[in-house]
Coordinates of C-alpha atoms and ligand atoms in Angstrom, one line a residue:
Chain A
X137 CA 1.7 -30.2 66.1
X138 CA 3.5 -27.5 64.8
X139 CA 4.7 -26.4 68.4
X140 CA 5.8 -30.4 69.0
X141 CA 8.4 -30.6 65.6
X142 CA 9.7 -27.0 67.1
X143 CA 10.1 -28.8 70.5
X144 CA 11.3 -32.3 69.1
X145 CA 13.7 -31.1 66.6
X146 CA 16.5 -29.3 68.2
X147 CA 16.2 -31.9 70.9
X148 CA 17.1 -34.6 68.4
X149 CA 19.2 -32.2 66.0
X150 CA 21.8 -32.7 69.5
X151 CA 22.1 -36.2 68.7
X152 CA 22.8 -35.3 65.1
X153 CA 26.6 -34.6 66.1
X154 CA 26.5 -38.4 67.6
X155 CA 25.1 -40.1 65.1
X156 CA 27.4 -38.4 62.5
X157 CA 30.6 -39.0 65.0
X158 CA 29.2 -43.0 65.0
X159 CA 29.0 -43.1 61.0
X160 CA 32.0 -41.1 60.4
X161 CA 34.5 -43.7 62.8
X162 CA 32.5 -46.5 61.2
X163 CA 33.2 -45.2 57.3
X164 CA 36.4 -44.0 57.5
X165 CA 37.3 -47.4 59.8
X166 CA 35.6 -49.5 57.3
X167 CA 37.4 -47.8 54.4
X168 CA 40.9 -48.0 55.7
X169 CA 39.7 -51.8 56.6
X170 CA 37.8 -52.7 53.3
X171 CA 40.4 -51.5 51.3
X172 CA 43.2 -53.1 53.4
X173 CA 41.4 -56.9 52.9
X174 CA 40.3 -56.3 48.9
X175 CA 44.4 -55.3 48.2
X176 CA 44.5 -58.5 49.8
X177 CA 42.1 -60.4 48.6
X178 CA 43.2 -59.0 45.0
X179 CA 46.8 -59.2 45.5
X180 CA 48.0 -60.9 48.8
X181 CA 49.4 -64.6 48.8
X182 CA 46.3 -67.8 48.7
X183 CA 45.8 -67.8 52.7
X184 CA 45.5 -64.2 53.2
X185 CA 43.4 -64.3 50.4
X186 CA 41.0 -66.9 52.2
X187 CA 41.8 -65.2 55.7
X188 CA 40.0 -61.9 54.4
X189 CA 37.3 -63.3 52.5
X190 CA 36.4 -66.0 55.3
X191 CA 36.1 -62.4 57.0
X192 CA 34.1 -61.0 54.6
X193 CA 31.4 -64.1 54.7
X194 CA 31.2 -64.3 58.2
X195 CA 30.9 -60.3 59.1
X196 CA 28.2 -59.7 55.9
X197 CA 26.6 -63.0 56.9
X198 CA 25.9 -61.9 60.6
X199 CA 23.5 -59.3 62.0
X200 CA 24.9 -56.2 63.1
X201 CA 23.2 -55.7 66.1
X202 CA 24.6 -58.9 67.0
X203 CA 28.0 -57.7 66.5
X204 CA 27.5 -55.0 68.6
X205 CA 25.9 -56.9 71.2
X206 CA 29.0 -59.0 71.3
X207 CA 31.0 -56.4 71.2
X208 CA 29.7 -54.4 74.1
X209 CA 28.9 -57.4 76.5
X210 CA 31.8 -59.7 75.2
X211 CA 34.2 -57.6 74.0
X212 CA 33.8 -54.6 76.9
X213 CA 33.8 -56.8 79.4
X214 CA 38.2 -57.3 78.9
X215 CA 38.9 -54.5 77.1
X216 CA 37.1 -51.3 78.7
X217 CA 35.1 -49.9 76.0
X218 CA 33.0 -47.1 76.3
X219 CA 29.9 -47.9 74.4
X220 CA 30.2 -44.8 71.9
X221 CA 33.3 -46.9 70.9
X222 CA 31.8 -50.2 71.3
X223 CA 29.1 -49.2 69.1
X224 CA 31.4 -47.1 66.1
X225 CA 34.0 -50.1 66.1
X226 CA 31.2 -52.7 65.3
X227 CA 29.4 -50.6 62.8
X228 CA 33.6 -50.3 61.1
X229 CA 34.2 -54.1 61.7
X230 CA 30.6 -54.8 59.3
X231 CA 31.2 -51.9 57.1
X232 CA 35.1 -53.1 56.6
X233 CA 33.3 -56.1 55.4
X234 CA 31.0 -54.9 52.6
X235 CA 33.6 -51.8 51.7
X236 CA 35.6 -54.7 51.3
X237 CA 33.8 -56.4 48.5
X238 CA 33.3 -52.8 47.1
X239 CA 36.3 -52.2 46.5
X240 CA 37.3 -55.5 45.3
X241 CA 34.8 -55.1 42.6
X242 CA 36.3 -51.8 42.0
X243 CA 39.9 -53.6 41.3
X244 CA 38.8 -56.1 39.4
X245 CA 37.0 -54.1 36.9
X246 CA 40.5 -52.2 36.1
X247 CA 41.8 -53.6 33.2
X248 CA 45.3 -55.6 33.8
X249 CA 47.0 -53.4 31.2
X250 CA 46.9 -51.1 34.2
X251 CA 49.2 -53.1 36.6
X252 CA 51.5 -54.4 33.8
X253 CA 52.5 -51.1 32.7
X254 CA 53.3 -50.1 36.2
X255 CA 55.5 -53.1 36.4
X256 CA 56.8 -52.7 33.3
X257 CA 58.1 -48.9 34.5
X258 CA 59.4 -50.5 37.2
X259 CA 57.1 -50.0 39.7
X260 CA 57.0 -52.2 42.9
X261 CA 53.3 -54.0 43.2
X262 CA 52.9 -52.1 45.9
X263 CA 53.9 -48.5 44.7
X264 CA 51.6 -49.7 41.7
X265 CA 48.7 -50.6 44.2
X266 CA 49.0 -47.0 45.4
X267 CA 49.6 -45.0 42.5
X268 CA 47.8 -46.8 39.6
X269 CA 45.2 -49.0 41.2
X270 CA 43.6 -47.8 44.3
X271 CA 43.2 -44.1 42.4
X272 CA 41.3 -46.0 40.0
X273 CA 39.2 -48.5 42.1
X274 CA 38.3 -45.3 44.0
X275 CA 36.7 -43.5 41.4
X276 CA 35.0 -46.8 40.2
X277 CA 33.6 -47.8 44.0
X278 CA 31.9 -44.3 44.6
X279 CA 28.0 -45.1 43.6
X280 CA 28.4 -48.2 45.5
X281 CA 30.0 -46.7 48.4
X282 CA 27.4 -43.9 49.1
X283 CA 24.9 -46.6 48.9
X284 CA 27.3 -48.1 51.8
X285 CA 27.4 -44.9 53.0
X286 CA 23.5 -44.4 53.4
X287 CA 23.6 -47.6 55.0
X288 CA 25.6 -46.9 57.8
X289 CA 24.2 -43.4 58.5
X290 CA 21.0 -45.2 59.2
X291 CA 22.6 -48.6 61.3
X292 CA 23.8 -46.5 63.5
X293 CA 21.1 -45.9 65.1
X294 CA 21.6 -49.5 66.2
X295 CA 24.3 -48.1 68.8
X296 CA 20.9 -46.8 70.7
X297 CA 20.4 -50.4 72.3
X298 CA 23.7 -49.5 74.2
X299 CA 22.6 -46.1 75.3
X300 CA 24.8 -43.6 72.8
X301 CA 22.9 -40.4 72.6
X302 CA 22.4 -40.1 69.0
X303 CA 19.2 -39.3 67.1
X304 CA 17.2 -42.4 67.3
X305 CA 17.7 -42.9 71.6
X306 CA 17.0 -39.2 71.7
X307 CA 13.8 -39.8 69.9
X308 CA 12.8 -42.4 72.3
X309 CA 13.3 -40.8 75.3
X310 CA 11.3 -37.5 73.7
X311 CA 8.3 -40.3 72.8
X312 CA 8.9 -41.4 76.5
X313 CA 8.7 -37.8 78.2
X314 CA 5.7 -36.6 75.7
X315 CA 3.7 -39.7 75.0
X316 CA 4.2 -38.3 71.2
X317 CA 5.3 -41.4 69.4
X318 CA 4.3 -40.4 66.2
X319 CA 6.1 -36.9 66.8
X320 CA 9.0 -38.2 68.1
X321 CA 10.2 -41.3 65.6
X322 CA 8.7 -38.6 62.8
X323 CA 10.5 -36.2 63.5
X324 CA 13.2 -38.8 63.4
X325 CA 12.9 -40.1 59.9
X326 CA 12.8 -36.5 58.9
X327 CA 15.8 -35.9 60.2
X328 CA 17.6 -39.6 58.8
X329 CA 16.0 -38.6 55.6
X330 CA 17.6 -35.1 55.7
X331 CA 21.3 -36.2 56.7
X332 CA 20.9 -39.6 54.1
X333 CA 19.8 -37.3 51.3
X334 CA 22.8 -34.6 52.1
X335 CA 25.3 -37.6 52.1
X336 CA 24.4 -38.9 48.8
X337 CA 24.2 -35.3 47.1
X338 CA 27.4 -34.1 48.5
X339 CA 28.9 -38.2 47.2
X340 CA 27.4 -37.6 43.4
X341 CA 29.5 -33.9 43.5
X342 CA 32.3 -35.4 44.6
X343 CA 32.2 -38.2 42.0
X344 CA 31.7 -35.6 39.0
X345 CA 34.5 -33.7 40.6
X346 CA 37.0 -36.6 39.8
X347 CA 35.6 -38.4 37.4
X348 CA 37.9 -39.5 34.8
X349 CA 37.0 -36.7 31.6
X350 CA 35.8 -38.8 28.5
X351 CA 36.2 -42.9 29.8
Chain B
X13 CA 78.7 -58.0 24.4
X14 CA 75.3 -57.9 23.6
X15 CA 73.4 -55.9 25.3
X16 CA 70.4 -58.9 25.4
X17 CA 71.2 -63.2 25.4
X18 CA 68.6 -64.9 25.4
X19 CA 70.0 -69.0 26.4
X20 CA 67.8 -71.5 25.9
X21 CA 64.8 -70.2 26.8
X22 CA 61.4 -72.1 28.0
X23 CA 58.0 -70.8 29.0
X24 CA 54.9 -73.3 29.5
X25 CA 51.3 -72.6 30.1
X26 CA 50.6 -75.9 31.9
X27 CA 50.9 -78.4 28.8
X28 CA 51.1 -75.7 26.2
X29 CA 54.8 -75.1 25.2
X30 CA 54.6 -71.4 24.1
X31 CA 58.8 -70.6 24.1
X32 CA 60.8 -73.9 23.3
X33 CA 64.1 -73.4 23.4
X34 CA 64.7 -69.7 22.3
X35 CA 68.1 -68.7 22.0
X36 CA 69.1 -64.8 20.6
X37 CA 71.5 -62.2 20.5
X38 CA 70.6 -58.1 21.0
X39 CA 73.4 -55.7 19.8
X40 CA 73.4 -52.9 21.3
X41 CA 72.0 -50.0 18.5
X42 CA 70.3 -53.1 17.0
X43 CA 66.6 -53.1 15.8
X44 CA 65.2 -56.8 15.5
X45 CA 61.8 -57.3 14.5
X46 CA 59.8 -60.2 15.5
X47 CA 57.0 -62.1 12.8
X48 CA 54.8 -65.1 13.0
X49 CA 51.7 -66.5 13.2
X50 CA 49.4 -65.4 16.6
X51 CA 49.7 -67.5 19.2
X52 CA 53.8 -68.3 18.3
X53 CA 54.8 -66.8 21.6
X54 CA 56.2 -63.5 20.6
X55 CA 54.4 -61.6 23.3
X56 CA 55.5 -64.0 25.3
X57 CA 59.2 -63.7 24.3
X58 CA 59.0 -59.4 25.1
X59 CA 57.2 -60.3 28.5
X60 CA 59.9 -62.7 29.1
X61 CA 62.8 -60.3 28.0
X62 CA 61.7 -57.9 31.2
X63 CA 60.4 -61.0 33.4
X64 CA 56.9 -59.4 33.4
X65 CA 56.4 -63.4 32.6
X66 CA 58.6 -66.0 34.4
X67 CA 60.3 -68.4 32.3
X68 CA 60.5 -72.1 33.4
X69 CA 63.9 -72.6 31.6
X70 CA 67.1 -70.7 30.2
X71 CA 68.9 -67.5 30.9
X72 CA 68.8 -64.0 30.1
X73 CA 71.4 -61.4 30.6
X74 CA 71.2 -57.7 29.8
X75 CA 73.6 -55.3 29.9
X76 CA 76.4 -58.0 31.6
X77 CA 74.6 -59.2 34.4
X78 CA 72.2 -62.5 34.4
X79 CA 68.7 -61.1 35.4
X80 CA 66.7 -64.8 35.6
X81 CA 69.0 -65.6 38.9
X82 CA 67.4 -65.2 42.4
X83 CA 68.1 -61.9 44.3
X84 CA 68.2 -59.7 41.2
X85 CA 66.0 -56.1 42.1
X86 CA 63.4 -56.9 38.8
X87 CA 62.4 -53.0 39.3
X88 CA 65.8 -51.8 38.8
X89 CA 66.2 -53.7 35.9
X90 CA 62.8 -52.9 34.4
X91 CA 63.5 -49.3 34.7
X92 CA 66.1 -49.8 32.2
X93 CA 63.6 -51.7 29.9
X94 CA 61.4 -49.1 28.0
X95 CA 58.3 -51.2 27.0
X96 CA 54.9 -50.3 24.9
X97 CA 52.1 -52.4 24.4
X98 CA 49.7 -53.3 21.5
X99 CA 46.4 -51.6 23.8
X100 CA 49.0 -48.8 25.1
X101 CA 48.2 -49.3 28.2
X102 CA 48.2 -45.6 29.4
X103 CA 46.9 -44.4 32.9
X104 CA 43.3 -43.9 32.7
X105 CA 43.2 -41.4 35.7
X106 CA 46.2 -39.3 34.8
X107 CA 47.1 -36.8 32.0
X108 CA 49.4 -37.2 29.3
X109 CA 51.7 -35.5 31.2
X110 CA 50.9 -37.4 34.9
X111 CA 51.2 -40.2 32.1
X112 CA 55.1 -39.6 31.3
X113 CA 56.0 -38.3 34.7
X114 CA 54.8 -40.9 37.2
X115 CA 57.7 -43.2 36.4
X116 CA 60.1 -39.7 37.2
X117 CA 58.2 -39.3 40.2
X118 CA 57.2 -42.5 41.9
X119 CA 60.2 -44.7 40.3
X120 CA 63.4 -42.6 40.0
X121 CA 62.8 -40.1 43.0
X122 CA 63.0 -37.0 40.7
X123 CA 61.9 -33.6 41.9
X124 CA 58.1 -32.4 40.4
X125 CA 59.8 -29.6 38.8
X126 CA 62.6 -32.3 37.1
X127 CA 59.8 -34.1 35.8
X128 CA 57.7 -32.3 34.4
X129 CA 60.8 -30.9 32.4
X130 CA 61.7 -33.9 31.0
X131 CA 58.0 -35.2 30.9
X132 CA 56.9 -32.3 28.5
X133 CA 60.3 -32.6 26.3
X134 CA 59.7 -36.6 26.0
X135 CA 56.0 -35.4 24.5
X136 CA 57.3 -32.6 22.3
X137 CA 60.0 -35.7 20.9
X138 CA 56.6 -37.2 20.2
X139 CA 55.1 -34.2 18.6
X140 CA 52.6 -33.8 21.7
X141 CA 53.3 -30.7 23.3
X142 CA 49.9 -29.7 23.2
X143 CA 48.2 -32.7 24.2
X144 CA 49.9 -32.3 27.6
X145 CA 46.4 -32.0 29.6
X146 CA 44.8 -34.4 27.9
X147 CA 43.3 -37.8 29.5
X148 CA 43.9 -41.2 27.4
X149 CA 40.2 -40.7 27.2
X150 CA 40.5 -37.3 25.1
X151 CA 43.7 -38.8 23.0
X152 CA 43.3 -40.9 19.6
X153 CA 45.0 -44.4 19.3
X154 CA 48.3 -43.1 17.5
X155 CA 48.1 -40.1 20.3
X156 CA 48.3 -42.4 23.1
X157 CA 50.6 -44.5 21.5
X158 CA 52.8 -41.9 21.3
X159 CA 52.0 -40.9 25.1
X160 CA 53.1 -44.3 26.0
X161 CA 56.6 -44.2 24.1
X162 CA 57.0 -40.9 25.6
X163 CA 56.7 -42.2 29.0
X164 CA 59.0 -45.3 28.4
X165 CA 61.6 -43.4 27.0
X166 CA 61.8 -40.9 29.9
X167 CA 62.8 -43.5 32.1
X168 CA 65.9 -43.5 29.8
X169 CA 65.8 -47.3 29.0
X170 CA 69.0 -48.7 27.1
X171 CA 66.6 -51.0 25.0
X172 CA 62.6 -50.9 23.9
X173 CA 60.1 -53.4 23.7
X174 CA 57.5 -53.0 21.3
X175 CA 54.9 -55.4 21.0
X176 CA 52.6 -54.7 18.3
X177 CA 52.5 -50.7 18.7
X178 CA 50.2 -50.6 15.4
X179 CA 47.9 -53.6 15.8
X180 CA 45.8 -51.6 17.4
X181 CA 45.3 -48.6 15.4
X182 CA 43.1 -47.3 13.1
X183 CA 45.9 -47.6 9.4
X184 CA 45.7 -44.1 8.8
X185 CA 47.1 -43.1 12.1
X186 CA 50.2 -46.1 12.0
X187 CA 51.7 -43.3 10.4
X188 CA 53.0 -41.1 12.9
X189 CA 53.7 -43.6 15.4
X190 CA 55.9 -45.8 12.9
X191 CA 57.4 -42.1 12.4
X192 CA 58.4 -42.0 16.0
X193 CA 59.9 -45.6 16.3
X194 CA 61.9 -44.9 13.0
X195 CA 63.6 -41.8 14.5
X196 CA 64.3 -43.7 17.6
X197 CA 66.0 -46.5 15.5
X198 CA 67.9 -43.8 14.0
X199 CA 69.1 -41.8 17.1
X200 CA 70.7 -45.5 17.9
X201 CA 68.0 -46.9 20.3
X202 CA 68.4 -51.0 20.8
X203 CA 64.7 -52.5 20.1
X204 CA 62.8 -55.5 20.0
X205 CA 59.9 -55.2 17.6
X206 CA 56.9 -57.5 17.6
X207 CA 55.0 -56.2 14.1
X208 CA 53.6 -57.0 10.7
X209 CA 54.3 -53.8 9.2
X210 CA 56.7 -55.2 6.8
X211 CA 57.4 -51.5 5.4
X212 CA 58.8 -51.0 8.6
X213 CA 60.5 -54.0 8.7
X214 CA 62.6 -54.2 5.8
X215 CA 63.4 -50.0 6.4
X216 CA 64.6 -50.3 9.7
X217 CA 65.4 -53.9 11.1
X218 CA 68.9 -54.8 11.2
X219 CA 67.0 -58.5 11.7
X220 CA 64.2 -59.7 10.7
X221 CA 62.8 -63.0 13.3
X222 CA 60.5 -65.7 11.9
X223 CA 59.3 -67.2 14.7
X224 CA 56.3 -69.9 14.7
X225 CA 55.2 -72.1 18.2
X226 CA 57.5 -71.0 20.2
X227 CA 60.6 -71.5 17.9
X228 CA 62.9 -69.5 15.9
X229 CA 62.5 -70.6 12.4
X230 CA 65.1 -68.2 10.3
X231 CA 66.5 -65.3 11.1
X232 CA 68.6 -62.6 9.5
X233 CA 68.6 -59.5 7.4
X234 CA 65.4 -58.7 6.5
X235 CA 65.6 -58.3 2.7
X236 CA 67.3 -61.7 3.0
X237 CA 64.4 -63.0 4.5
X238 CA 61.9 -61.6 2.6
X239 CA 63.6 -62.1 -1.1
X240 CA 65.5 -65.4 -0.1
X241 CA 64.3 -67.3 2.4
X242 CA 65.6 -70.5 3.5
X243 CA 62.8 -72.3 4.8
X244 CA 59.6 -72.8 2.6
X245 CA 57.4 -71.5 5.8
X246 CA 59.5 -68.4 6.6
X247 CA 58.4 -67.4 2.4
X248 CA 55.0 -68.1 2.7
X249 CA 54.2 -66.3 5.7
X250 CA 56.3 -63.3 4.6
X251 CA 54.7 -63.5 0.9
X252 CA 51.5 -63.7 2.7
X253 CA 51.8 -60.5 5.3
X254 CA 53.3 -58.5 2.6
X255 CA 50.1 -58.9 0.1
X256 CA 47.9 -58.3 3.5
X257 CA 50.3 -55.0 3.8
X258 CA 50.1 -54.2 -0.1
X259 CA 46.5 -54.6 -0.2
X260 CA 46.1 -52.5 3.0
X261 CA 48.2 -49.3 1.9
X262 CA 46.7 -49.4 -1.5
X263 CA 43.1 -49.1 0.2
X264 CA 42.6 -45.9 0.8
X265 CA 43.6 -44.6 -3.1
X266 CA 41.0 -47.5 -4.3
X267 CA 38.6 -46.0 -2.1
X268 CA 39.2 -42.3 -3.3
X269 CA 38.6 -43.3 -6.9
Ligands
ADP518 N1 48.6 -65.9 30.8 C1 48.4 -67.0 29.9 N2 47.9 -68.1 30.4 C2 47.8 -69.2 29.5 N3 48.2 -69.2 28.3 C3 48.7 -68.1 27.8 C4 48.9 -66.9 28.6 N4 49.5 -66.0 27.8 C5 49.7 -66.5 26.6 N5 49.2 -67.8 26.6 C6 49.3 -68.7 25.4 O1 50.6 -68.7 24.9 C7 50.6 -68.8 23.5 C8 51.5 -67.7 22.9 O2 50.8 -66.4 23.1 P1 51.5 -65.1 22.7 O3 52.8 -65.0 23.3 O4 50.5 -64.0 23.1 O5 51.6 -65.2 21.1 P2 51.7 -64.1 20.0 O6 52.1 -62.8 20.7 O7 52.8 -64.7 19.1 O8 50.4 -64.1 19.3 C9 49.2 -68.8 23.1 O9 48.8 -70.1 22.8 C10 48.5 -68.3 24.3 O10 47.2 -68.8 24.3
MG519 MG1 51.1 -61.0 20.7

């Protein structure tokens, strides 16, 4: 037993840098995209407001698998994508969607006083967006957003189903070779639980680092 | 010219009228101080003045040029508004001094160094200077009052807004922030005062406003007002905000008996 986790680990401990790749493309994707559509969901004029949260609905109210089905037998099918790409892009399209109504939350909880005092200076609403706001919503969306974060560190292990090399594919093939299931997806989970558990403690420092002294 | 004219102005919240037809005049060096009932629109009539709220009807023109016609750059023209609110309003996520200088920096285009310059003399004006680190969240009311003025009046504005800078606070720190409003009026700053500290008032204000649902009732000098009023409303609200004031500054002696 012993001997197996020394043989399985490093084997899937070289999918590590895959997996991590997938959820880092996905996260910083979905941030850029989540925060994009709650400015406009917050701010933007009545049909970009529906546009983004008709996207919202749809993308939280489908499966991702599905999305990354479509996306690599749909989508790859016109547009060459390789499936590390396929996979990442439809882990960010989903994650865009639910950092989307994270951050929106974020925003809405900042009190108005915020914006009209940056008007008031004579701050564009976009300047103000940048400067006041989003530093704000930022600090507020953290615990919600390493929960998001968690999240997508384990979904993508979806991207397996489309042959991307990271921990979970690795751990099948090893359960293939060995006929050590139980090693194999253990091992696995001990390495999910590992990475998940680093995320979140390395999210909580950062929060304390810029939390807001005394509010 | 004055530096403010207000023509004929109109705001609506769907069937509630709250500005009907408000017509004034701002000197420049003036200090005119707004009273009435809540609800009478004078927040209104600030947010109006610097088209934070869009009027339905009437003009306004400040500093010769009509600012309520289309194609007028509102940011331009607010930097040149200096305006403080009754919940100050600070930046939650920045310092006092990140407080003052984020207009220097983000608005005007001023170097860091100029900035913080200016930032940290605007907070010594407000007696500050060792606050400078400090979060709204470390500050007391009067404090972050007094943070907010500073960082209006480093965007050198040519007139101040004040809506109810006081209402806010605990009484026994109005104090220092009347203080800092009173030396502004001195050093020749314009301003338009929402407040019901009739001490204030009838020290300071060149005018005093009586304004009640969305009107101008009487206005004029305020011992005028106060002592001889011309409308049997504009006396009875002023009698009955100055026992409320009375009563309030005389609390703390009762209590120490
Ligand atoms: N954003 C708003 N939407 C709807 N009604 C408003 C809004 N702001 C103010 N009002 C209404 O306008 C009236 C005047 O309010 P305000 O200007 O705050 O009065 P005051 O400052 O004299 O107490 C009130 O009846 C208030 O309910
Ligand atoms: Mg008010």
């Amino acid at each position: 037993m012993l001997q197996g986790l020394i043989d399985v680990i490093p084997y899937l401990l070289q999918g590590t840098s895959v997996t991590l790749s997938v959820t880092l493309v996905a996260l910083s994707l979905g941030f850029t995209g989540g925060m994009f559509l709650a400015v406009m969901r917050v701010y933007g004029p009545p049909i970009i407001r529906r546009l983004a949260a008709g996207y919202s609905l749809v993308m939280r109210a489908v499966p991702v698998l599905l999305v990354i089905l479509i996306m690599s037998f749909v989508i790859s099918a016109i547009i060459n994508l390789p499936p590390f790409w396929a996979g990442s892009l439809s882990l960010a399209l989903a994650s865009s969607a639910y950092q989307s109504e994270i951050f929106r939350g974020a925003i809405i909880a900042i009190p108005k006083g915020q914006m009209v005092a940056a008007r008031a200076l004579g701050m564009g609403q976009p300047k103000a967006i940048l400067n006041v706001i989003m530093p704000q919503a930022i600090r507020n969306a953290i615990a919600p957003w390493s929960n998001e974060a968690a999240i997508i560190l384990k979904d993508s292990s979806l991207v397996y189903v489309l042959g991307v090399p990271e921990i979970l594919r690795r751990a099948q093939y090893y359960s293939a070779r060995s006929y050590e299931p139980f090693l194999a997806f253990g091992a696995a989970a001990l390495v999910y639980f590992t990475l998940t558990f680093l995320t979140n403690r390395g999210l909580d420092a950062l929060e304390n680092r810029i939390r807001i002294p005394y509010s | 010219m004055p530096l403010i004219q207000i023509k004929q102005l109109t705001k609506r919240y769907g069937e509630n009228v709250v500005l009907d037809g408000i017509s004034l005049d701002v000197d420049e060096g003036e200090v005119v101080v707004f009273v009435g009932p809540s609800g009478t629109g004078k927040t209104t009539l600030l947010y109006c003045t610097n088209l934070l709220v869009k009027p339905e009807g009437g003009e306004i023109w400040f500093d010769g040029q009509e600012i309520t016609t289309a194609g007028v750059d509102l940011n331009k023209v607010r930097q040149r508004m200096g305006m403080v609110f009754q919940e100050f309003n600070l930046f939650n996520h920045l310092t006092a001094l990140d407080n003052v200088r984020i207009g220097l920096t983000k608005v005007k285009g001023l170097s860091t160094q100029a900035a913080t310059e200016r930032a940290q003399r605007e907070l010594e004006q407000v007696g500050l200077s060792n606050r400078t680190g400090h979060y709204p969240g470390q500050l007391s009311g009067g404090q972050k009052q007094r943070v907010a003025i500073a960082r209006a009046l480093a965007m050198d504005p040519k007139i101040m807004l004040f809506d109810e800078p006081t209402s806010a606070l605990d009484p026994e720190l109005i104090g220092e922030v009347l203080d800092v409003m009173l030396r502004l009026a001195k050093e020749g700053m314009t301003m338009m005062v929402v407040t019901h500290e009739m001490g204030f008032a009838s020290e300071v204000a060149d005018r005093l406003v009586f304004m009640e649902a969305g009107r101008i009732v009487e206005q004029g000098p305020p011992q005028e007002l106060i002592h001889n009023p011309q409308v049997e409303r504009t006396g009875k609200f002023l009698g009955r905000i100055g026992k409320l004031h009375n009563s309030l500054s005389a609390a703390p002696e009762e209590s120490s008996l």
